[in-house]
mmCIF file of C-alpha atoms in Angstrom:
data_model
loop_
_atom_site.group_PDB
_atom_site.id
_atom_site.type_symbol
_atom_site.label_atom_id
_atom_site.label_comp_id
_atom_site.label_asym_id
_atom_site.label_seq_id
_atom_site.Cartn_x
_atom_site.Cartn_y
_atom_site.Cartn_z
ATOM 1 C CA MET A 1 40.401 -32.933 -15.043
ATOM 2 C CA ASN A 2 43.999 -33.292 -16.121
ATOM 3 C CA GLU A 3 45.039 -36.174 -13.929
ATOM 4 C CA LEU A 4 45.493 -39.652 -15.295
ATOM 5 C CA LEU A 5 43.648 -42.018 -12.988
ATOM 6 C CA ALA A 6 44.216 -45.769 -12.912
ATOM 7 C CA LYS A 7 40.655 -46.166 -14.198
ATOM 8 C CA ASP A 8 41.464 -43.886 -17.149
ATOM 9 C CA LEU A 9 44.436 -46.014 -18.101
ATOM 10 C CA ARG A 10 42.395 -49.216 -17.772
ATOM 11 C CA ASP A 11 39.720 -47.684 -20.037
ATOM 12 C CA VAL A 12 42.348 -46.677 -22.600
ATOM 13 C CA VAL A 13 43.816 -50.186 -22.694
ATOM 14 C CA GLU A 14 40.390 -51.815 -22.920
ATOM 15 C CA THR A 15 39.337 -49.446 -25.725
ATOM 16 C CA VAL A 16 42.408 -50.242 -27.779
ATOM 17 C CA TRP A 17 42.373 -54.001 -27.213
ATOM 18 C CA THR A 18 38.685 -54.863 -27.074
ATOM 19 C CA ALA A 19 36.835 -52.127 -28.990
ATOM 20 C CA THR A 20 39.491 -51.603 -31.657
ATOM 21 C CA LEU A 21 41.310 -54.922 -31.966
ATOM 22 C CA GLY A 22 38.311 -57.037 -31.031
ATOM 23 C CA PHE A 23 40.004 -59.057 -28.321
ATOM 24 C CA GLU A 24 37.833 -60.709 -25.720
ATOM 25 C CA MET A 25 37.321 -58.996 -22.381
ATOM 26 C CA LEU A 26 40.534 -58.442 -20.495
ATOM 27 C CA ASP A 27 41.014 -59.598 -16.915
ATOM 28 C CA PRO A 28 42.733 -56.987 -14.752
ATOM 29 C CA LEU A 29 45.841 -58.188 -12.948
ATOM 30 C CA GLY A 30 47.635 -56.833 -9.945
ATOM 31 C CA SER A 31 51.369 -56.336 -10.016
ATOM 32 C CA MET A 32 53.039 -59.600 -10.869
ATOM 33 C CA ALA A 33 56.109 -60.757 -12.681
ATOM 34 C CA PRO A 34 55.857 -60.951 -16.465
ATOM 35 C CA PRO A 35 55.960 -64.401 -18.032
ATOM 36 C CA PRO A 36 59.483 -65.768 -18.674
ATOM 37 C CA GLU A 37 59.338 -65.370 -22.401
ATOM 38 C CA ALA A 38 60.386 -62.907 -25.025
ATOM 39 C CA THR A 39 58.860 -59.505 -24.403
ATOM 40 C CA TRP A 40 57.885 -56.926 -26.967
ATOM 41 C CA CYS A 41 57.810 -53.383 -25.634
ATOM 42 C CA GLY A 42 56.371 -50.403 -27.488
ATOM 43 C CA CYS A 43 57.394 -46.969 -26.206
ATOM 44 C CA ILE A 44 56.169 -43.530 -27.164
ATOM 45 C CA GLN A 45 57.071 -40.175 -25.688
ATOM 46 C CA ILE A 46 54.775 -37.284 -24.932
ATOM 47 C CA GLY A 47 56.405 -33.873 -24.912
ATOM 48 C CA GLY A 48 54.976 -30.437 -24.244
ATOM 49 C CA ALA A 49 52.830 -29.274 -21.357
ATOM 50 C CA TRP A 50 53.299 -32.767 -19.937
ATOM 51 C CA ASN A 51 56.432 -34.819 -20.499
ATOM 52 C CA GLY A 52 56.793 -38.526 -20.184
ATOM 53 C CA LEU A 53 56.659 -41.922 -21.726
ATOM 54 C CA VAL A 54 54.016 -44.576 -22.341
ATOM 55 C CA LYS A 55 55.186 -48.183 -22.524
ATOM 56 C CA VAL A 56 53.185 -51.174 -23.697
ATOM 57 C CA SER A 57 54.730 -54.568 -22.867
ATOM 58 C CA ILE A 58 53.347 -57.825 -24.201
ATOM 59 C CA SER A 59 54.623 -61.312 -24.844
ATOM 60 C CA GLU A 60 55.750 -62.350 -28.293
ATOM 61 C CA ALA A 61 52.785 -64.714 -28.602
ATOM 62 C CA LEU A 62 50.328 -61.903 -27.895
ATOM 63 C CA ALA A 63 52.189 -59.481 -30.183
ATOM 64 C CA ARG A 64 51.811 -61.986 -33.012
ATOM 65 C CA ARG A 65 48.127 -62.560 -32.232
ATOM 66 C CA ALA A 66 47.508 -58.799 -32.193
ATOM 67 C CA ALA A 67 49.290 -58.394 -35.524
ATOM 68 C CA ALA A 68 47.338 -61.308 -37.006
ATOM 69 C CA THR A 69 44.075 -59.663 -35.903
ATOM 70 C CA MET A 70 45.148 -56.275 -37.186
ATOM 71 C CA PHE A 71 46.263 -57.503 -40.591
ATOM 72 C CA ASP A 72 43.639 -60.244 -40.825
ATOM 73 C CA SER A 73 46.337 -62.801 -41.655
ATOM 74 C CA PRO A 74 47.509 -66.046 -40.058
ATOM 75 C CA ALA A 75 50.071 -65.342 -37.319
ATOM 76 C CA GLU A 76 52.617 -67.699 -38.900
ATOM 77 C CA SER A 77 52.579 -65.717 -42.141
ATOM 78 C CA LEU A 78 53.609 -62.458 -40.460
ATOM 79 C CA SER A 79 57.171 -61.207 -40.393
ATOM 80 C CA ASP A 80 58.839 -59.526 -37.422
ATOM 81 C CA ALA A 81 58.404 -56.233 -39.301
ATOM 82 C CA ASP A 82 54.632 -56.790 -39.396
ATOM 83 C CA VAL A 83 54.555 -57.497 -35.661
ATOM 84 C CA THR A 84 56.710 -54.421 -35.003
ATOM 85 C CA ASP A 85 54.340 -52.357 -37.100
ATOM 86 C CA ALA A 86 51.294 -53.652 -35.238
ATOM 87 C CA LEU A 87 52.776 -52.982 -31.817
ATOM 88 C CA GLY A 88 53.916 -49.544 -33.024
ATOM 89 C CA GLU A 89 50.317 -48.807 -33.954
ATOM 90 C CA ILE A 90 48.945 -50.118 -30.669
ATOM 91 C CA THR A 91 51.498 -47.993 -28.810
ATOM 92 C CA ASN A 92 50.599 -44.970 -30.927
ATOM 93 C CA MET A 93 46.893 -45.377 -30.120
ATOM 94 C CA THR A 94 47.567 -45.938 -26.433
ATOM 95 C CA GLY A 95 49.912 -42.935 -26.269
ATOM 96 C CA GLY A 96 47.436 -40.775 -28.183
ATOM 97 C CA SER A 97 44.674 -41.563 -25.707
ATOM 98 C CA VAL A 98 46.913 -40.955 -22.702
ATOM 99 C CA LYS A 99 48.114 -37.660 -24.195
ATOM 100 C CA ALA A 100 44.520 -36.508 -24.638
ATOM 101 C CA LEU A 101 43.826 -37.101 -20.943
ATOM 102 C CA LEU A 102 46.840 -35.136 -19.702
ATOM 103 C CA PRO A 103 47.506 -31.398 -19.728
ATOM 104 C CA GLY A 104 48.140 -30.062 -23.229
ATOM 105 C CA PRO A 105 49.229 -29.027 -25.709
ATOM 106 C CA SER A 106 51.678 -31.862 -26.200
ATOM 107 C CA GLN A 107 53.097 -33.845 -29.070
ATOM 108 C CA LEU A 108 53.600 -37.565 -29.529
ATOM 109 C CA SER A 109 56.931 -38.916 -30.702
ATOM 110 C CA LEU A 110 57.290 -41.753 -33.170
ATOM 111 C CA PRO A 111 56.714 -45.080 -31.458
ATOM 112 C CA SER A 112 59.688 -47.358 -30.851
ATOM 113 C CA VAL A 113 59.511 -51.104 -30.503
ATOM 114 C CA ILE A 114 62.053 -53.114 -28.536
ATOM 115 C CA THR A 115 62.161 -56.893 -28.415
ATOM 116 C CA GLY A 116 64.283 -59.292 -26.450
ATOM 117 C CA VAL A 117 64.536 -61.346 -23.294
ATOM 118 C CA ASP A 118 65.151 -59.876 -19.848
ATOM 119 C CA PHE A 119 65.835 -56.303 -20.884
ATOM 120 C CA SER A 120 65.044 -52.958 -19.282
ATOM 121 C CA VAL A 121 63.839 -49.657 -20.630
ATOM 122 C CA ILE A 122 64.805 -47.057 -18.077
ATOM 123 C CA SER A 123 63.767 -43.420 -18.191
ATOM 124 C CA PRO A 124 66.406 -41.529 -16.196
ATOM 125 C CA GLY A 125 64.757 -39.173 -13.748
ATOM 126 C CA GLY A 126 61.331 -40.519 -14.682
ATOM 127 C CA THR A 127 58.691 -41.520 -12.172
ATOM 128 C CA LEU A 128 56.295 -44.363 -12.791
ATOM 129 C CA ILE A 129 52.920 -42.729 -12.167
ATOM 130 C CA ARG A 130 50.518 -45.380 -13.450
ATOM 131 C CA GLU A 131 50.685 -49.023 -14.343
ATOM 132 C CA VAL A 132 47.939 -51.402 -15.345
ATOM 133 C CA ALA A 133 48.144 -55.056 -16.285
ATOM 134 C CA PHE A 134 45.631 -57.318 -17.943
ATOM 135 C CA GLN A 135 45.500 -60.920 -18.942
ATOM 136 C CA THR A 136 43.927 -62.182 -22.129
ATOM 137 C CA SER A 137 43.994 -65.877 -23.062
ATOM 138 C CA GLY A 138 46.972 -66.507 -20.822
ATOM 139 C CA SER A 139 49.065 -63.592 -22.085
ATOM 140 C CA GLN A 140 49.739 -60.339 -20.309
ATOM 141 C CA ILE A 141 49.418 -56.741 -21.386
ATOM 142 C CA ARG A 142 51.226 -54.262 -19.182
ATOM 143 C CA VAL A 143 50.977 -50.517 -19.766
ATOM 144 C CA GLN A 144 53.053 -48.030 -17.845
ATOM 145 C CA VAL A 145 53.037 -44.254 -17.820
ATOM 146 C CA VAL A 146 56.278 -42.629 -16.691
ATOM 147 C CA GLU A 147 56.357 -38.923 -15.992
ATOM 148 C CA GLY A 148 59.624 -37.302 -16.970
ATOM 149 C CA ARG A 149 61.233 -34.307 -15.360
ATOM 150 C CA ARG A 150 61.630 -31.292 -17.571
ATOM 151 C CA LEU A 151 65.092 -29.792 -17.062
ATOM 152 C CA SER A 152 65.217 -26.106 -16.247
ATOM 153 C CA ALA A 153 68.030 -23.913 -17.572
ATOM 154 C CA TRP A 154 69.577 -24.015 -14.099
ATOM 155 C CA ASP A 155 69.528 -27.837 -14.067
ATOM 156 C CA GLY A 156 71.393 -27.787 -17.370
ATOM 157 C CA ILE A 157 74.044 -25.402 -16.052
ATOM 158 C CA ARG A 158 74.440 -27.438 -12.867
ATOM 159 C CA GLN A 159 74.872 -30.660 -14.851
ATOM 160 C CA SER A 160 77.375 -28.995 -17.115
ATOM 161 C CA LEU A 161 79.387 -27.706 -14.121
ATOM 162 C CA SER A 162 79.329 -31.044 -12.322
ATOM 163 C CA ALA A 163 80.604 -32.792 -15.455
ATOM 164 C CA LYS A 164 83.778 -30.665 -15.532
ATOM 165 C CA PRO A 165 86.833 -31.835 -13.565
ATOM 166 C CA GLY A 166 87.394 -29.800 -10.409
ATOM 167 C CA PRO A 167 90.674 -28.102 -9.358
ATOM 168 C CA ARG A 168 93.374 -30.452 -8.061
ATOM 169 C CA MET B 1 81.125 -47.669 3.078
ATOM 170 C CA LYS B 2 78.214 -45.290 3.253
ATOM 171 C CA ALA B 3 75.129 -46.672 5.032
ATOM 172 C CA GLN B 4 72.002 -46.704 2.903
ATOM 173 C CA ARG B 5 68.925 -45.038 4.301
ATOM 174 C CA PRO B 6 65.862 -47.285 4.535
ATOM 175 C CA LEU B 7 63.340 -46.857 1.752
ATOM 176 C CA THR B 8 60.106 -45.021 2.464
ATOM 177 C CA GLU B 9 56.819 -46.869 1.919
ATOM 178 C CA GLU B 10 56.257 -44.897 -1.291
ATOM 179 C CA GLU B 11 59.736 -45.766 -2.572
ATOM 180 C CA LYS B 12 59.173 -49.466 -1.737
ATOM 181 C CA ARG B 13 55.862 -49.407 -3.592
ATOM 182 C CA MET B 14 57.345 -47.796 -6.692
ATOM 183 C CA GLN B 15 60.309 -50.196 -6.602
ATOM 184 C CA ALA B 16 57.929 -53.160 -6.402
ATOM 185 C CA LEU B 17 55.984 -51.774 -9.335
ATOM 186 C CA GLN B 18 59.149 -51.305 -11.367
ATOM 187 C CA ASN B 19 60.500 -54.753 -10.460
ATOM 188 C CA SER B 20 57.263 -56.354 -11.537
ATOM 189 C CA SER B 21 57.447 -54.875 -15.000
ATOM 190 C CA GLY B 22 58.816 -56.407 -18.138
ATOM 191 C CA CYS B 23 60.206 -53.043 -19.127
ATOM 192 C CA ASP B 24 61.452 -51.167 -16.121
ATOM 193 C CA ARG B 25 63.750 -52.826 -13.682
ATOM 194 C CA ASN B 26 66.490 -51.555 -11.495
ATOM 195 C CA GLY B 27 69.524 -53.706 -10.814
ATOM 196 C CA PRO B 28 72.482 -54.891 -12.845
ATOM 197 C CA PRO B 29 72.697 -53.759 -16.442
ATOM 198 C CA PRO B 30 70.664 -56.119 -18.605
ATOM 199 C CA PRO B 31 71.899 -57.712 -21.812
ATOM 200 C CA ALA B 32 71.281 -55.571 -24.853
ATOM 201 C CA PRO B 33 67.893 -56.131 -26.434
ATOM 202 C CA GLU B 34 67.876 -58.184 -29.582
ATOM 203 C CA ARG B 35 66.341 -55.427 -31.648
ATOM 204 C CA ALA B 36 65.433 -51.839 -30.967
ATOM 205 C CA HIS B 37 64.174 -49.572 -33.657
ATOM 206 C CA ALA B 38 61.548 -47.031 -34.563
ATOM 207 C CA PRO B 39 59.334 -47.736 -37.536
ATOM 208 C CA ALA B 40 60.310 -45.445 -40.410
ATOM 209 C CA SER B 41 56.854 -43.940 -40.274
ATOM 210 C CA PRO B 42 54.545 -44.130 -37.257
ATOM 211 C CA LEU B 43 52.286 -46.419 -39.208
ATOM 212 C CA SER B 44 52.788 -48.395 -42.387
ATOM 213 C CA ALA B 45 50.387 -48.155 -45.301
ATOM 214 C CA THR B 46 48.838 -51.491 -44.293
ATOM 215 C CA SER B 47 48.194 -50.491 -40.714
ATOM 216 C CA LEU B 48 46.937 -47.079 -41.849
ATOM 217 C CA GLU B 49 44.405 -48.922 -44.007
ATOM 218 C CA HIS B 50 43.362 -50.907 -40.960
ATOM 219 C CA ILE B 51 42.906 -47.744 -38.892
ATOM 220 C CA ALA B 52 41.071 -45.991 -41.742
ATOM 221 C CA ALA B 53 38.619 -48.896 -41.895
ATOM 222 C CA LEU B 54 37.851 -48.426 -38.201
ATOM 223 C CA VAL B 55 37.249 -44.673 -38.379
ATOM 224 C CA PRO B 56 33.591 -44.709 -39.552
ATOM 225 C CA GLN B 57 32.773 -47.198 -36.782
ATOM 226 C CA TYR B 58 34.609 -45.013 -34.275
ATOM 227 C CA LEU B 59 32.793 -41.846 -35.421
ATOM 228 C CA ASP B 60 29.458 -43.658 -35.106
ATOM 229 C CA SER B 61 30.347 -44.598 -31.538
ATOM 230 C CA CYS B 62 31.192 -40.911 -30.879
ATOM 231 C CA ARG B 63 27.778 -39.815 -32.203
ATOM 232 C CA THR B 64 26.020 -42.396 -30.032
ATOM 233 C CA ARG B 65 27.976 -41.259 -27.003
ATOM 234 C CA LEU B 66 27.277 -37.600 -27.759
ATOM 235 C CA ASP B 67 23.551 -38.358 -28.070
ATOM 236 C CA GLN B 68 23.710 -39.990 -24.639
ATOM 237 C CA ALA B 69 25.566 -36.956 -23.258
ATOM 238 C CA THR B 70 22.932 -34.639 -24.743
ATOM 239 C CA GLU B 71 20.110 -36.652 -23.156
ATOM 240 C CA ALA B 72 21.938 -36.614 -19.815
ATOM 241 C CA SER B 73 22.439 -32.854 -20.115
ATOM 242 C CA ASP B 74 18.727 -32.369 -20.865
ATOM 243 C CA ARG B 75 17.808 -34.104 -17.632
ATOM 244 C CA GLY B 76 20.522 -32.237 -15.689
ATOM 245 C CA ASP B 77 22.706 -35.319 -15.094
ATOM 246 C CA LEU B 78 26.099 -33.655 -15.402
ATOM 247 C CA THR B 79 27.963 -36.611 -13.871
ATOM 248 C CA THR B 80 26.944 -38.722 -16.861
ATOM 249 C CA VAL B 81 27.840 -35.868 -19.226
ATOM 250 C CA ARG B 82 31.286 -35.737 -17.654
ATOM 251 C CA HIS B 83 31.720 -39.508 -17.997
ATOM 252 C CA HIS B 84 30.885 -39.412 -21.722
ATOM 253 C CA ALA B 85 33.054 -36.331 -22.282
ATOM 254 C CA HIS B 86 36.001 -38.004 -20.600
ATOM 255 C CA ALA B 87 35.641 -41.120 -22.736
ATOM 256 C CA LEU B 88 35.418 -39.018 -25.925
ATOM 257 C CA ARG B 89 38.479 -37.074 -24.857
ATOM 258 C CA GLY B 90 40.581 -40.222 -24.487
ATOM 259 C CA SER B 91 39.345 -42.067 -27.553
ATOM 260 C CA GLY B 92 39.846 -39.021 -29.798
ATOM 261 C CA GLY B 93 43.556 -39.279 -29.103
ATOM 262 C CA ALA B 94 43.674 -42.958 -30.052
ATOM 263 C CA PHE B 95 42.476 -42.164 -33.572
ATOM 264 C CA GLY B 96 44.349 -38.871 -33.934
ATOM 265 C CA PHE B 97 41.218 -36.726 -33.734
ATOM 266 C CA ASP B 98 42.754 -34.101 -31.475
ATOM 267 C CA ALA B 99 39.861 -31.687 -32.121
ATOM 268 C CA ILE B 100 37.409 -34.208 -30.612
ATOM 269 C CA SER B 101 39.652 -34.535 -27.564
ATOM 270 C CA GLU B 102 39.988 -30.763 -27.169
ATOM 271 C CA ILE B 103 36.255 -30.018 -27.307
ATOM 272 C CA ALA B 104 35.483 -33.063 -25.136
ATOM 273 C CA ALA B 105 37.972 -31.758 -22.553
ATOM 274 C CA ARG B 106 36.152 -28.411 -22.513
ATOM 275 C CA LEU B 107 32.826 -30.248 -22.179
ATOM 276 C CA GLU B 108 34.228 -32.254 -19.278
ATOM 277 C CA ASP B 109 35.401 -29.050 -17.560
ATOM 278 C CA ALA B 110 32.023 -27.389 -18.127
ATOM 279 C CA ALA B 111 30.184 -30.376 -16.660
ATOM 280 C CA LEU B 112 32.523 -30.416 -13.689
ATOM 281 C CA ALA B 113 31.857 -26.703 -13.147
ATOM 282 C CA GLU B 114 28.099 -27.423 -13.503
ATOM 283 C CA ASN B 115 27.920 -24.690 -16.125
ATOM 284 C CA LEU B 116 24.890 -25.731 -18.196
ATOM 285 C CA ARG B 117 25.338 -22.974 -20.755
ATOM 286 C CA ARG B 118 28.916 -24.028 -21.498
ATOM 287 C CA VAL B 119 27.868 -27.681 -21.558
ATOM 288 C CA ALA B 120 25.296 -26.865 -24.258
ATOM 289 C CA THR B 121 27.868 -24.821 -26.209
ATOM 290 C CA GLU B 122 30.456 -27.616 -26.185
ATOM 291 C CA ILE B 123 27.907 -30.310 -27.060
ATOM 292 C CA ALA B 124 26.874 -28.186 -30.046
ATOM 293 C CA ALA B 125 30.519 -27.743 -31.022
ATOM 294 C CA LEU B 126 31.071 -31.505 -30.916
ATOM 295 C CA GLN B 127 27.913 -32.100 -32.956
ATOM 296 C CA ARG B 128 29.143 -29.638 -35.622
ATOM 297 C CA LEU B 129 32.570 -31.242 -35.667
ATOM 298 C CA LEU B 130 31.140 -34.747 -36.061
ATOM 299 C CA GLU B 131 28.899 -33.482 -38.880
ATOM 300 C CA ASP B 132 31.896 -31.891 -40.599
ATOM 301 C CA ILE B 133 33.929 -35.086 -40.585
ATOM 302 C CA ARG B 134 31.046 -37.240 -41.783
ATOM 303 C CA PRO B 135 32.356 -39.125 -44.850
#
């Protein structure tokens, strides 16, 4: 089985957040708007037999709580770098699990962490194939898997030709 | 002005999914994020210590799950074997144990194919692997 089912992605998220981080049970959510607060988004790419991106979006409050749990320190004592590190690790674990459930062999990229208010992370040509959302103590966790399109040699040539100015 | 074609149901669904996300939205260009960077290393020394502390607990959970898969295999319940194999396959990736994921994927395939001999072979391979990485 090399297909990532919604149940698989829910299991991955629950394993990372409850079994590994020790958070209480997560309540699944349907699609709904994220809370109007600063968002922290961890992204990691999978490249190889399957190509795409895994994104983990959480609120700043939850990112700080996760970091506090991970480093066993009070949330207020943690720097932004600590929170970035924690979300990078959570993204790495989530991406690693997703990679293992998709066709291989593939490699994981380094995780990236983006923070801000009302921003977008767009994968050109990518297709959102799975999305799950959970709520824990009033904060949301949203995980998305975007399948990328691998460019063939012909796609590259076509793009190169279309980028050149035509005859007048 | 060129008329836009109506969206298909699938396109509407995917657009709704993307619009609902904190990360992926179509529409006008958003303001630049406040910070965007990759950690210098995937994991810092502190978070590596945290992960390392969880590994023995994780390996114990793998052994328990493999025992349950073995018992299910003994009674011919290959659906349960497949369920455990699938879980091992995913969790192996979370902790960077790609070998666990690879053998678990083969076990899952064998259970799906109802090939008892291959199921036994892959269970034995996982048992050996888990013995080898015992601290």
